[in-house]
Amino acid sequence: MGDLIGIGLLILISALFAMSEIAIAASRKIKLRVMADEGNAKAAAVLKLQEQPGAFFAMIQIALNAIAILGGIVGEQALSPYVESVLVMVYQGPLLAQISFLISFFTITSLFILFADLMPKRLAMIMPEAVAVRLVTLMRWVTFALTPLVVFFNGLTNVILRIFKVPAEREDIVTTEDIVAMMDAGAEYGSLQQQEYDLIGNVFDLEARFLSSVMSPRDQIVYFDINEASADIASKIIEHPHNHFLVCNGNLDKLIGSVESKDILRQVLKGDAAKINSEMLEKDIFYLPETLSLSEALNAFKAAAKPFAVVVNEYALVVGIVTVKDLMKGFMGDLITHTGDELIIERDENSWLVDGLTPVVDLAKVLEIDEFPDQMHYETVAGYLIYSMKRIPKRAEYIQYAGFKFEVVDVEGIRVEQLLVSKVTSLAANNNDAQ
């Protein structure tokens, strides 16, 4: 009877070691850091153990192997007499002892596999952090008690790893892919709301997207000429109620400064004619190169404290204008602003009307495409067509990619105004030939 109790204790001890091994290895660092920041000293101990796991795993293997050997020795002696006493009722042949041994061996092995290995490890995988913080203190004391053996085997392992030029310690770096995977899991299980998921995803696009994807392009800039007639100035303010207007001398590439619409409105309210004078003219214009990413542009706005910036290309020509609101909308979307001019309009479940200025990253999310080909060479859907066709597309021309047809439905001069994107019945994925 004492041997059977011994077997039960060995199974229990083996289960504890198996649980601690899996729990400490599977515990998520991010969750442990949160627990440690909240004052959980055991969570901090688990983190420290994960940083230098060599001694811990050496102890685990020493303990598990010792228990397995001891269990095999004790188990056969403990169960064989009982098995033989039962078996003798149906069989008294010469192989009685051998059959009793095999049944005892199979029973002990099954008990160890089920209760000392599989079930404890399954439990540890289900709630690794909870198990780890409960067992970490016990495991540290056992490691200390087995210090001589731990130092020997751990040192020998490190020598072998160095011979084969394998890192002796794990380097944990949380990558963008890791965070995206956590976001996907959170969205799938409902712990992350759709708006939160979209917002976090857009933040990761800040380095990948450039000013050209959010700015108002050159042909949409409303500006004043320094010699503009009063009636024209008033008409532009009424039709385009912006806070600031650029002022130039002839064309946009000869900028003089900017003016606030409220200064002109004061003139009108006083009964004077609307005109631009030197007192209201702000000559300090904030310029940004079009090659800046959205992240770099946000930092530039933060340092300059300006409401808008003129975007220029490498030849110092004006290509657009961008405001802080444009930048924020670039990654926050309708969470902070909403306009009636939607860039992507869903016609039905298989087709969309898309503005030519739509950023390709936004369309890729709607169509659930990983990315467009050679995406670093363009920012907008119109740019994608021009890059793929190597020319300005004409109305009704189209290309196919990833099972979608991108057809030009409206062209204004050399600008692609609108496209019709639709799913094709026969998937022509990765086919970029112009039709």
CSV table of C-alpha atoms in Angstrom, one decimal:
chain,number,residue,atom,x,y,z
A,1,MET,CA,0.0,0.0,0.0
A,2,GLY,CA,2.9,2.3,0.8
A,3,ASP,CA,4.3,1.8,-2.7
A,4,LEU,CA,1.0,2.8,-4.3
A,5,ILE,CA,1.0,6.0,-2.2
A,6,GLY,CA,4.5,6.6,-3.4
A,7,ILE,CA,3.5,6.2,-7.0
A,8,GLY,CA,0.7,8.8,-6.5
A,9,LEU,CA,3.1,11.2,-5.0
A,10,LEU,CA,5.6,10.8,-7.8
A,11,ILE,CA,2.8,11.5,-10.4
A,12,LEU,CA,1.8,14.6,-8.5
A,13,ILE,CA,5.3,15.9,-8.2
A,14,SER,CA,5.9,15.1,-11.9
A,15,ALA,CA,2.7,17.0,-12.8
A,16,LEU,CA,3.9,20.1,-11.0
A,17,PHE,CA,7.2,20.1,-12.8
A,18,ALA,CA,5.5,19.5,-16.2
A,19,MET,CA,3.0,22.3,-15.5
A,20,SER,CA,5.7,24.8,-14.5
A,21,GLU,CA,7.8,24.0,-17.6
A,22,ILE,CA,5.0,24.7,-20.0
A,23,ALA,CA,3.5,27.6,-18.1
A,24,ILE,CA,6.8,29.6,-17.7
A,25,ALA,CA,7.7,28.9,-21.4
A,26,ALA,CA,4.2,29.9,-22.7
A,27,SER,CA,3.5,32.9,-20.5
A,28,ARG,CA,3.2,36.1,-22.5
A,29,LYS,CA,5.7,38.8,-21.6
A,30,ILE,CA,3.2,41.6,-22.2
A,31,LYS,CA,0.7,40.2,-19.8
A,32,LEU,CA,3.4,39.5,-17.2
A,33,ARG,CA,4.7,43.0,-17.4
A,34,VAL,CA,1.2,44.4,-16.8
A,35,MET,CA,0.9,42.1,-13.7
A,36,ALA,CA,4.4,43.2,-12.5
A,37,ASP,CA,3.5,46.9,-13.0
A,38,GLU,CA,0.5,46.3,-10.8
A,39,GLY,CA,2.7,45.1,-8.0
A,40,ASN,CA,2.7,41.3,-8.6
A,41,ALA,CA,6.2,40.3,-7.4
A,42,LYS,CA,5.8,36.7,-8.6
A,43,ALA,CA,5.0,37.9,-12.2
A,44,ALA,CA,8.3,39.9,-12.0
A,45,ALA,CA,10.0,36.6,-10.9
A,46,VAL,CA,8.6,34.8,-13.9
A,47,LEU,CA,9.9,37.5,-16.2
A,48,LYS,CA,13.3,37.2,-14.7
A,49,LEU,CA,13.2,33.5,-15.1
A,50,GLN,CA,12.3,33.8,-18.8
A,51,GLU,CA,15.2,36.1,-19.4
A,52,GLN,CA,17.7,33.5,-18.1
A,53,PRO,CA,15.9,30.1,-18.5
A,54,GLY,CA,18.9,27.9,-18.7
A,55,ALA,CA,19.2,26.9,-15.0
A,56,PHE,CA,15.4,26.5,-14.7
A,57,PHE,CA,15.1,24.1,-17.6
A,58,ALA,CA,18.1,22.1,-16.5
A,59,MET,CA,16.5,21.6,-13.1
A,60,ILE,CA,13.2,20.6,-14.8
A,61,GLN,CA,14.8,17.9,-16.9
A,62,ILE,CA,16.9,16.6,-14.0
A,63,ALA,CA,13.8,16.3,-11.9
A,64,LEU,CA,11.5,14.8,-14.5
A,65,ASN,CA,14.1,12.2,-15.6
A,66,ALA,CA,14.8,11.3,-12.0
A,67,ILE,CA,11.0,10.9,-11.3
A,68,ALA,CA,10.5,8.8,-14.4
A,69,ILE,CA,13.3,6.4,-13.5
A,70,LEU,CA,12.1,6.2,-9.9
A,71,GLY,CA,8.5,5.7,-11.0
A,72,GLY,CA,9.5,2.8,-13.3
A,73,ILE,CA,11.4,1.1,-10.5
A,74,VAL,CA,8.8,1.6,-7.8
A,75,GLY,CA,5.8,1.2,-10.1
A,76,GLU,CA,6.6,-2.3,-11.3
A,77,GLN,CA,7.3,-3.6,-7.8
A,78,ALA,CA,4.1,-1.9,-6.5
A,79,LEU,CA,1.6,-3.2,-9.0
A,80,SER,CA,3.0,-6.5,-10.1
A,81,PRO,CA,1.8,-8.4,-6.9
A,82,TYR,CA,-1.7,-7.0,-7.2
A,83,VAL,CA,-1.9,-7.7,-10.9
A,84,GLU,CA,-0.6,-11.2,-10.5
A,85,SER,CA,-3.1,-12.0,-7.7
A,86,VAL,CA,-5.9,-11.0,-10.0
A,87,LEU,CA,-4.5,-12.6,-13.1
A,88,VAL,CA,-4.0,-16.0,-11.3
A,89,MET,CA,-7.8,-16.4,-11.1
A,90,VAL,CA,-7.9,-16.9,-14.9
A,91,TYR,CA,-4.4,-18.0,-15.8
A,92,GLN,CA,-1.8,-20.1,-13.9
A,93,GLY,CA,0.6,-20.8,-16.8
A,94,PRO,CA,4.4,-20.3,-16.9
A,95,LEU,CA,4.1,-16.8,-18.4
A,96,LEU,CA,2.2,-15.5,-15.4
A,97,ALA,CA,5.0,-13.3,-14.0
A,98,GLN,CA,5.9,-11.9,-17.5
A,99,ILE,CA,2.3,-11.0,-18.2
A,100,SER,CA,1.9,-9.4,-14.8
A,101,PHE,CA,5.0,-7.3,-15.4
A,102,LEU,CA,3.8,-6.1,-18.8
A,103,ILE,CA,0.4,-5.1,-17.5
A,104,SER,CA,2.0,-3.3,-14.5
A,105,PHE,CA,4.4,-1.5,-16.9
A,106,PHE,CA,1.6,-0.4,-19.2
A,107,THR,CA,-0.6,0.8,-16.3
A,108,ILE,CA,2.2,2.8,-14.7
A,109,THR,CA,3.2,4.3,-18.0
A,110,SER,CA,-0.4,5.2,-18.8
A,111,LEU,CA,-0.9,6.9,-15.5
A,112,PHE,CA,2.3,9.0,-15.9
A,113,ILE,CA,1.4,10.0,-19.4
A,114,LEU,CA,-2.1,11.0,-18.6
A,115,PHE,CA,-1.8,12.5,-15.1
A,116,ALA,CA,1.9,13.6,-15.0
A,117,ASP,CA,2.2,14.9,-18.5
A,118,LEU,CA,-0.8,15.4,-20.8
A,119,MET,CA,-3.3,16.8,-18.4
A,120,PRO,CA,-0.9,19.2,-16.5
A,121,LYS,CA,0.5,20.5,-19.7
A,122,ARG,CA,-2.9,21.1,-21.2
A,123,LEU,CA,-3.9,23.0,-18.1
A,124,ALA,CA,-0.7,25.1,-18.2
A,125,MET,CA,-1.3,26.0,-21.9
A,126,ILE,CA,-4.9,27.1,-21.1
A,127,MET,CA,-3.8,29.6,-18.3
A,128,PRO,CA,0.0,29.9,-18.5
A,129,GLU,CA,0.4,33.1,-16.5
A,130,ALA,CA,-1.8,32.0,-13.6
A,131,VAL,CA,0.0,28.7,-13.3
A,132,ALA,CA,3.5,30.3,-13.7
A,133,VAL,CA,3.0,32.8,-10.9
A,134,ARG,CA,1.7,30.1,-8.5
A,135,LEU,CA,4.6,27.7,-9.1
A,136,VAL,CA,7.5,30.1,-9.7
A,137,THR,CA,8.5,30.3,-6.0
A,138,LEU,CA,8.6,26.5,-5.6
A,139,MET,CA,10.6,26.0,-8.8
A,140,ARG,CA,13.2,28.6,-7.7
A,141,TRP,CA,13.7,26.7,-4.4
A,142,VAL,CA,14.0,23.4,-6.2
A,143,THR,CA,16.6,25.0,-8.6
A,144,PHE,CA,18.5,26.3,-5.6
A,145,ALA,CA,18.5,22.8,-3.9
A,146,LEU,CA,19.8,21.2,-7.1
A,147,THR,CA,22.4,23.8,-7.7
A,148,PRO,CA,25.4,21.5,-8.3
A,149,LEU,CA,23.6,19.4,-10.9
A,150,VAL,CA,22.0,22.4,-12.5
A,151,VAL,CA,25.3,24.2,-12.9
A,152,PHE,CA,26.9,21.2,-14.4
A,153,PHE,CA,24.3,20.3,-16.9
A,154,ASN,CA,23.5,24.0,-17.8
A,155,GLY,CA,27.2,24.8,-18.3
A,156,LEU,CA,27.6,21.7,-20.5
A,157,THR,CA,24.6,22.7,-22.5
A,158,ASN,CA,26.0,26.2,-23.0
A,159,VAL,CA,29.3,24.9,-24.2
A,160,ILE,CA,27.6,22.6,-26.8
A,161,LEU,CA,25.5,25.5,-28.0
A,162,ARG,CA,28.5,27.7,-28.4
A,163,ILE,CA,30.3,25.0,-30.4
A,164,PHE,CA,27.4,25.0,-32.9
A,165,LYS,CA,27.2,28.8,-32.7
A,166,VAL,CA,23.6,28.7,-31.4
A,167,PRO,CA,22.4,31.6,-29.1
A,168,ALA,CA,22.3,30.5,-25.5
A,169,GLU,CA,19.5,32.8,-24.5
A,170,ARG,CA,16.3,33.8,-26.2
A,171,GLU,CA,16.0,37.4,-27.5
A,172,ASP,CA,12.5,38.6,-27.3
A,173,ILE,CA,11.6,41.4,-29.6
A,174,VAL,CA,8.0,42.4,-30.1
A,175,THR,CA,7.6,43.1,-33.9
A,176,THR,CA,4.9,44.8,-35.8
A,177,GLU,CA,3.7,41.3,-37.0
A,178,ASP,CA,3.4,40.2,-33.4
A,179,ILE,CA,1.2,43.2,-32.5
A,180,VAL,CA,-0.9,42.7,-35.7
A,181,ALA,CA,-1.4,39.0,-34.8
A,182,MET,CA,-2.6,40.1,-31.3
A,183,MET,CA,-5.0,42.6,-32.8
A,184,ASP,CA,-6.4,40.0,-35.2
A,185,ALA,CA,-6.9,37.6,-32.3
A,186,GLY,CA,-8.5,40.4,-30.2
A,187,ALA,CA,-10.9,41.4,-33.0
A,188,GLU,CA,-11.8,37.7,-33.7
A,189,TYR,CA,-12.8,37.1,-30.0
A,190,GLY,CA,-14.5,40.5,-29.6
A,191,SER,CA,-12.1,42.0,-27.0
A,192,LEU,CA,-11.1,44.7,-29.6
A,193,GLN,CA,-13.9,46.7,-31.2
A,194,GLN,CA,-13.9,47.3,-35.0
A,195,GLN,CA,-13.1,51.0,-34.7
A,196,GLU,CA,-10.2,50.3,-32.3
A,197,TYR,CA,-8.9,47.6,-34.6
A,198,ASP,CA,-9.0,50.0,-37.7
A,199,LEU,CA,-7.4,52.8,-35.7
A,200,ILE,CA,-4.5,50.7,-34.5
A,201,GLY,CA,-4.0,49.3,-37.9
A,202,ASN,CA,-3.9,52.8,-39.4
A,203,VAL,CA,-1.3,53.9,-36.9
A,204,PHE,CA,1.0,51.2,-38.3
A,205,ASP,CA,0.5,52.8,-41.8
A,206,LEU,CA,1.9,56.1,-40.7
A,207,GLU,CA,5.4,55.2,-41.8
A,208,ALA,CA,4.3,53.5,-45.0
A,209,ARG,CA,2.0,56.3,-46.3
A,210,PHE,CA,3.3,59.6,-47.7
A,211,LEU,CA,1.9,63.2,-47.8
A,212,SER,CA,0.6,62.7,-51.3
A,213,SER,CA,-2.0,60.2,-50.0
A,214,VAL,CA,-3.8,62.8,-47.8
A,215,MET,CA,-3.0,66.2,-49.2
A,216,SER,CA,-5.3,68.3,-51.4
A,217,PRO,CA,-3.6,68.2,-54.9
A,218,ARG,CA,-2.5,71.2,-56.8
A,219,ASP,CA,-5.5,71.4,-59.0
A,220,GLN,CA,-7.9,71.5,-56.0
A,221,ILE,CA,-6.1,74.4,-54.2
A,222,VAL,CA,-8.2,77.6,-54.0
A,223,TYR,CA,-5.9,80.6,-53.9
A,224,PHE,CA,-5.9,84.4,-54.3
A,225,ASP,CA,-3.8,86.4,-56.7
A,226,ILE,CA,-2.3,89.5,-55.1
A,227,ASN,CA,-4.2,91.6,-57.7
A,228,GLU,CA,-7.5,89.7,-57.4
A,229,ALA,CA,-10.6,91.7,-57.9
A,230,SER,CA,-12.8,92.3,-54.8
A,231,ALA,CA,-15.8,90.5,-56.3
A,232,ASP,CA,-13.7,87.4,-57.1
A,233,ILE,CA,-12.2,87.3,-53.6
A,234,ALA,CA,-15.7,87.5,-52.0
A,235,SER,CA,-17.0,84.8,-54.4
A,236,LYS,CA,-14.1,82.4,-53.6
A,237,ILE,CA,-14.7,82.8,-49.8
A,238,ILE,CA,-18.4,82.1,-50.2
A,239,GLU,CA,-17.9,79.1,-52.5
A,240,HIS,CA,-14.9,77.7,-50.5
A,241,PRO,CA,-15.2,78.6,-46.8
A,242,HIS,CA,-11.7,77.8,-45.8
A,243,ASN,CA,-9.9,79.3,-42.9
A,244,HIS,CA,-6.7,80.1,-44.8
A,245,PHE,CA,-6.0,80.9,-48.5
A,246,LEU,CA,-2.7,81.1,-50.3
A,247,VAL,CA,-1.7,84.3,-52.0
A,248,CYS,CA,0.5,84.3,-55.1
A,249,ASN,CA,1.7,86.6,-57.8
A,250,GLY,CA,0.4,85.0,-61.0
A,251,ASN,CA,0.5,81.3,-60.2
A,252,LEU,CA,1.0,78.9,-57.3
A,253,ASP,CA,4.7,78.6,-57.9
A,254,LYS,CA,5.1,82.3,-57.0
A,255,LEU,CA,3.8,82.3,-53.5
A,256,ILE,CA,3.8,85.5,-51.5
A,257,GLY,CA,2.1,84.3,-48.4
A,258,SER,CA,-1.2,83.4,-46.9
A,259,VAL,CA,-4.2,85.2,-45.5
A,260,GLU,CA,-7.0,84.3,-43.1
A,261,SER,CA,-10.5,84.5,-44.4
A,262,LYS,CA,-11.7,86.2,-41.2
A,263,ASP,CA,-9.4,89.2,-41.9
A,264,ILE,CA,-11.2,89.7,-45.3
A,265,LEU,CA,-14.6,89.2,-43.7
A,266,ARG,CA,-13.8,92.0,-41.2
A,267,GLN,CA,-13.3,94.3,-44.2
A,268,VAL,CA,-16.7,93.3,-45.7
A,269,LEU,CA,-18.5,93.7,-42.4
A,270,LYS,CA,-17.1,97.2,-42.1
A,271,GLY,CA,-18.5,98.0,-45.5
A,272,ASP,CA,-15.1,98.1,-47.3
A,273,ALA,CA,-14.3,96.2,-50.5
A,274,ALA,CA,-12.6,92.8,-50.0
A,275,LYS,CA,-8.9,93.2,-50.8
A,276,ILE,CA,-5.6,91.8,-49.7
A,277,ASN,CA,-3.1,94.2,-48.1
A,278,SER,CA,0.3,93.8,-46.5
A,279,GLU,CA,-1.1,94.0,-42.9
A,280,MET,CA,-3.1,90.8,-43.2
A,281,LEU,CA,-0.6,88.9,-45.3
A,282,GLU,CA,1.4,86.1,-43.5
A,283,LYS,CA,4.6,85.7,-45.4
A,284,ASP,CA,6.0,82.9,-43.3
A,285,ILE,CA,4.8,79.9,-45.3
A,286,PHE,CA,5.4,76.4,-43.9
A,287,TYR,CA,6.7,74.0,-46.6
A,288,LEU,CA,7.0,70.2,-46.5
A,289,PRO,CA,8.5,67.9,-49.1
A,290,GLU,CA,6.1,65.4,-50.6
A,291,THR,CA,8.5,62.5,-49.7
A,292,LEU,CA,7.7,62.8,-46.0
A,293,SER,CA,5.7,60.0,-44.4
A,294,LEU,CA,2.6,60.8,-42.4
A,295,SER,CA,4.5,60.1,-39.2
A,296,GLU,CA,7.3,62.6,-40.1
A,297,ALA,CA,4.7,65.1,-41.2
A,298,LEU,CA,3.0,64.9,-37.8
A,299,ASN,CA,6.3,65.5,-36.1
A,300,ALA,CA,7.0,68.5,-38.4
A,301,PHE,CA,3.6,70.1,-37.6
A,302,LYS,CA,4.2,69.5,-33.9
A,303,ALA,CA,7.5,71.4,-34.1
A,304,ALA,CA,6.3,74.2,-36.3
A,305,ALA,CA,2.8,74.8,-34.7
A,306,LYS,CA,1.3,75.8,-38.1
A,307,PRO,CA,-2.3,75.1,-39.2
A,308,PHE,CA,-1.3,74.0,-42.7
A,309,ALA,CA,1.7,73.3,-45.0
A,310,VAL,CA,2.4,73.7,-48.7
A,311,VAL,CA,3.7,70.5,-50.1
A,312,VAL,CA,6.5,70.8,-52.7
A,313,ASN,CA,8.4,68.3,-54.9
A,314,GLU,CA,12.1,68.1,-55.5
A,315,TYR,CA,11.9,70.9,-58.1
A,316,ALA,CA,10.4,73.3,-55.5
A,317,LEU,CA,7.1,73.2,-57.4
A,318,VAL,CA,3.8,73.3,-55.4
A,319,VAL,CA,2.1,69.9,-55.6
A,320,GLY,CA,-0.5,70.3,-52.9
A,321,ILE,CA,-1.6,71.6,-49.5
A,322,VAL,CA,-2.1,69.6,-46.3
A,323,THR,CA,-3.6,70.5,-42.9
A,324,VAL,CA,-3.3,68.8,-39.5
A,325,LYS,CA,-6.9,67.7,-40.0
A,326,ASP,CA,-5.9,65.9,-43.2
A,327,LEU,CA,-3.1,64.1,-41.4
A,328,MET,CA,-5.4,63.0,-38.6
A,329,LYS,CA,-8.1,61.9,-41.0
A,330,GLY,CA,-5.4,59.9,-42.9
A,331,PHE,CA,-5.2,57.4,-40.0
A,332,MET,CA,-8.3,58.1,-37.9
A,333,GLY,CA,-10.8,58.4,-40.7
A,334,ASP,CA,-14.4,59.0,-39.8
A,335,LEU,CA,-13.6,58.7,-36.1
A,336,ILE,CA,-12.9,62.4,-36.0
A,337,THR,CA,-14.3,63.7,-39.3
A,338,HIS,CA,-17.0,62.8,-41.7
A,339,THR,CA,-17.7,64.2,-45.1
A,340,GLY,CA,-20.3,63.4,-47.7
A,341,ASP,CA,-17.6,63.0,-50.3
A,342,GLU,CA,-16.7,59.4,-49.7
A,343,LEU,CA,-13.8,58.1,-51.7
A,344,ILE,CA,-15.0,54.5,-51.8
A,345,ILE,CA,-18.8,53.9,-52.4
A,346,GLU,CA,-20.0,50.3,-52.2
A,347,ARG,CA,-22.6,49.7,-55.0
A,348,ASP,CA,-23.2,46.1,-54.1
A,349,GLU,CA,-21.3,43.2,-52.5
A,350,ASN,CA,-19.2,42.8,-55.7
A,351,SER,CA,-18.5,46.3,-57.0
A,352,TRP,CA,-17.3,49.7,-55.7
A,353,LEU,CA,-17.1,53.2,-57.1
A,354,VAL,CA,-13.7,54.6,-56.2
A,355,ASP,CA,-12.3,58.1,-56.5
A,356,GLY,CA,-9.0,58.2,-58.3
A,357,LEU,CA,-7.3,59.9,-55.3
A,358,THR,CA,-8.2,57.1,-53.0
A,359,PRO,CA,-5.0,55.8,-51.2
A,360,VAL,CA,-4.3,52.3,-52.3
A,361,VAL,CA,-3.8,51.2,-48.7
A,362,ASP,CA,-7.4,52.1,-48.0
A,363,LEU,CA,-8.8,50.3,-51.0
A,364,ALA,CA,-6.6,47.2,-50.2
A,365,LYS,CA,-8.4,47.0,-46.8
A,366,VAL,CA,-11.8,47.2,-48.3
A,367,LEU,CA,-11.0,44.6,-51.0
A,368,GLU,CA,-9.1,42.5,-48.4
A,369,ILE,CA,-5.9,42.5,-50.6
A,370,ASP,CA,-2.6,42.2,-48.9
A,371,GLU,CA,-1.0,44.8,-51.1
A,372,PHE,CA,-0.8,46.1,-54.6
A,373,PRO,CA,2.2,45.2,-56.8
A,374,ASP,CA,5.2,47.5,-56.5
A,375,GLN,CA,3.2,49.6,-54.1
A,376,MET,CA,6.2,51.8,-53.1
A,377,HIS,CA,6.0,53.5,-56.5
A,378,TYR,CA,2.6,55.2,-56.1
A,379,GLU,CA,0.1,56.3,-53.4
A,380,THR,CA,-3.3,56.5,-55.1
A,381,VAL,CA,-5.5,54.2,-57.1
A,382,ALA,CA,-5.0,56.5,-60.1
A,383,GLY,CA,-1.3,56.1,-59.6
A,384,TYR,CA,-1.7,52.4,-59.6
A,385,LEU,CA,-3.4,52.4,-63.0
A,386,ILE,CA,-0.8,54.8,-64.5
A,387,TYR,CA,2.1,52.8,-63.1
A,388,SER,CA,0.6,49.5,-64.4
A,389,MET,CA,-0.3,50.8,-67.9
A,390,LYS,CA,2.8,53.0,-68.2
A,391,ARG,CA,0.6,55.8,-69.6
A,392,ILE,CA,-2.4,57.9,-68.8
A,393,PRO,CA,-5.5,55.5,-69.1
A,394,LYS,CA,-8.5,56.4,-71.1
A,395,ARG,CA,-12.2,55.9,-70.2
A,396,ALA,CA,-13.4,52.3,-70.3
A,397,GLU,CA,-9.9,50.9,-70.1
A,398,TYR,CA,-9.2,48.4,-67.3
A,399,ILE,CA,-6.7,46.1,-65.7
A,400,GLN,CA,-7.3,43.0,-63.6
A,401,TYR,CA,-5.5,42.1,-60.4
A,402,ALA,CA,-6.2,39.6,-57.5
A,403,GLY,CA,-9.6,38.7,-58.9
A,404,PHE,CA,-10.8,42.4,-59.3
A,405,LYS,CA,-11.3,44.5,-62.4
A,406,PHE,CA,-10.2,48.2,-62.2
A,407,GLU,CA,-12.1,50.0,-64.9
A,408,VAL,CA,-11.8,53.8,-65.6
A,409,VAL,CA,-15.2,55.4,-65.8
A,410,ASP,CA,-14.3,59.1,-65.7
A,411,VAL,CA,-11.2,61.0,-66.9
A,412,GLU,CA,-10.8,64.8,-66.5
A,413,GLY,CA,-8.0,65.9,-68.8
A,414,ILE,CA,-5.0,63.8,-67.7
A,415,ARG,CA,-6.5,63.0,-64.3
A,416,VAL,CA,-8.3,59.8,-63.5
A,417,GLU,CA,-11.4,60.9,-61.6
A,418,GLN,CA,-13.3,57.7,-60.9
A,419,LEU,CA,-13.0,54.0,-61.3
A,420,LEU,CA,-15.4,51.0,-61.0
A,421,VAL,CA,-13.8,48.2,-59.1
A,422,SER,CA,-15.7,44.9,-59.4
A,423,LYS,CA,-15.0,41.2,-58.7
A,424,VAL,CA,-14.5,39.2,-61.9
A,425,THR,CA,-16.1,35.8,-62.3
A,426,SER,CA,-13.0,34.0,-63.6
A,427,LEU,CA,-10.2,35.1,-61.2
A,428,ALA,CA,-7.4,36.6,-63.2
A,429,ALA,CA,-5.1,37.2,-60.2
A,430,ASN,CA,-1.9,39.0,-60.7
A,431,ASN,CA,-2.8,39.8,-64.3
A,432,ASN,CA,-1.7,43.4,-64.9
A,433,ASP,CA,-2.1,43.6,-68.7
A,434,ALA,CA,-4.0,46.7,-69.9
A,435,GLN,CA,-7.1,45.9,-71.9
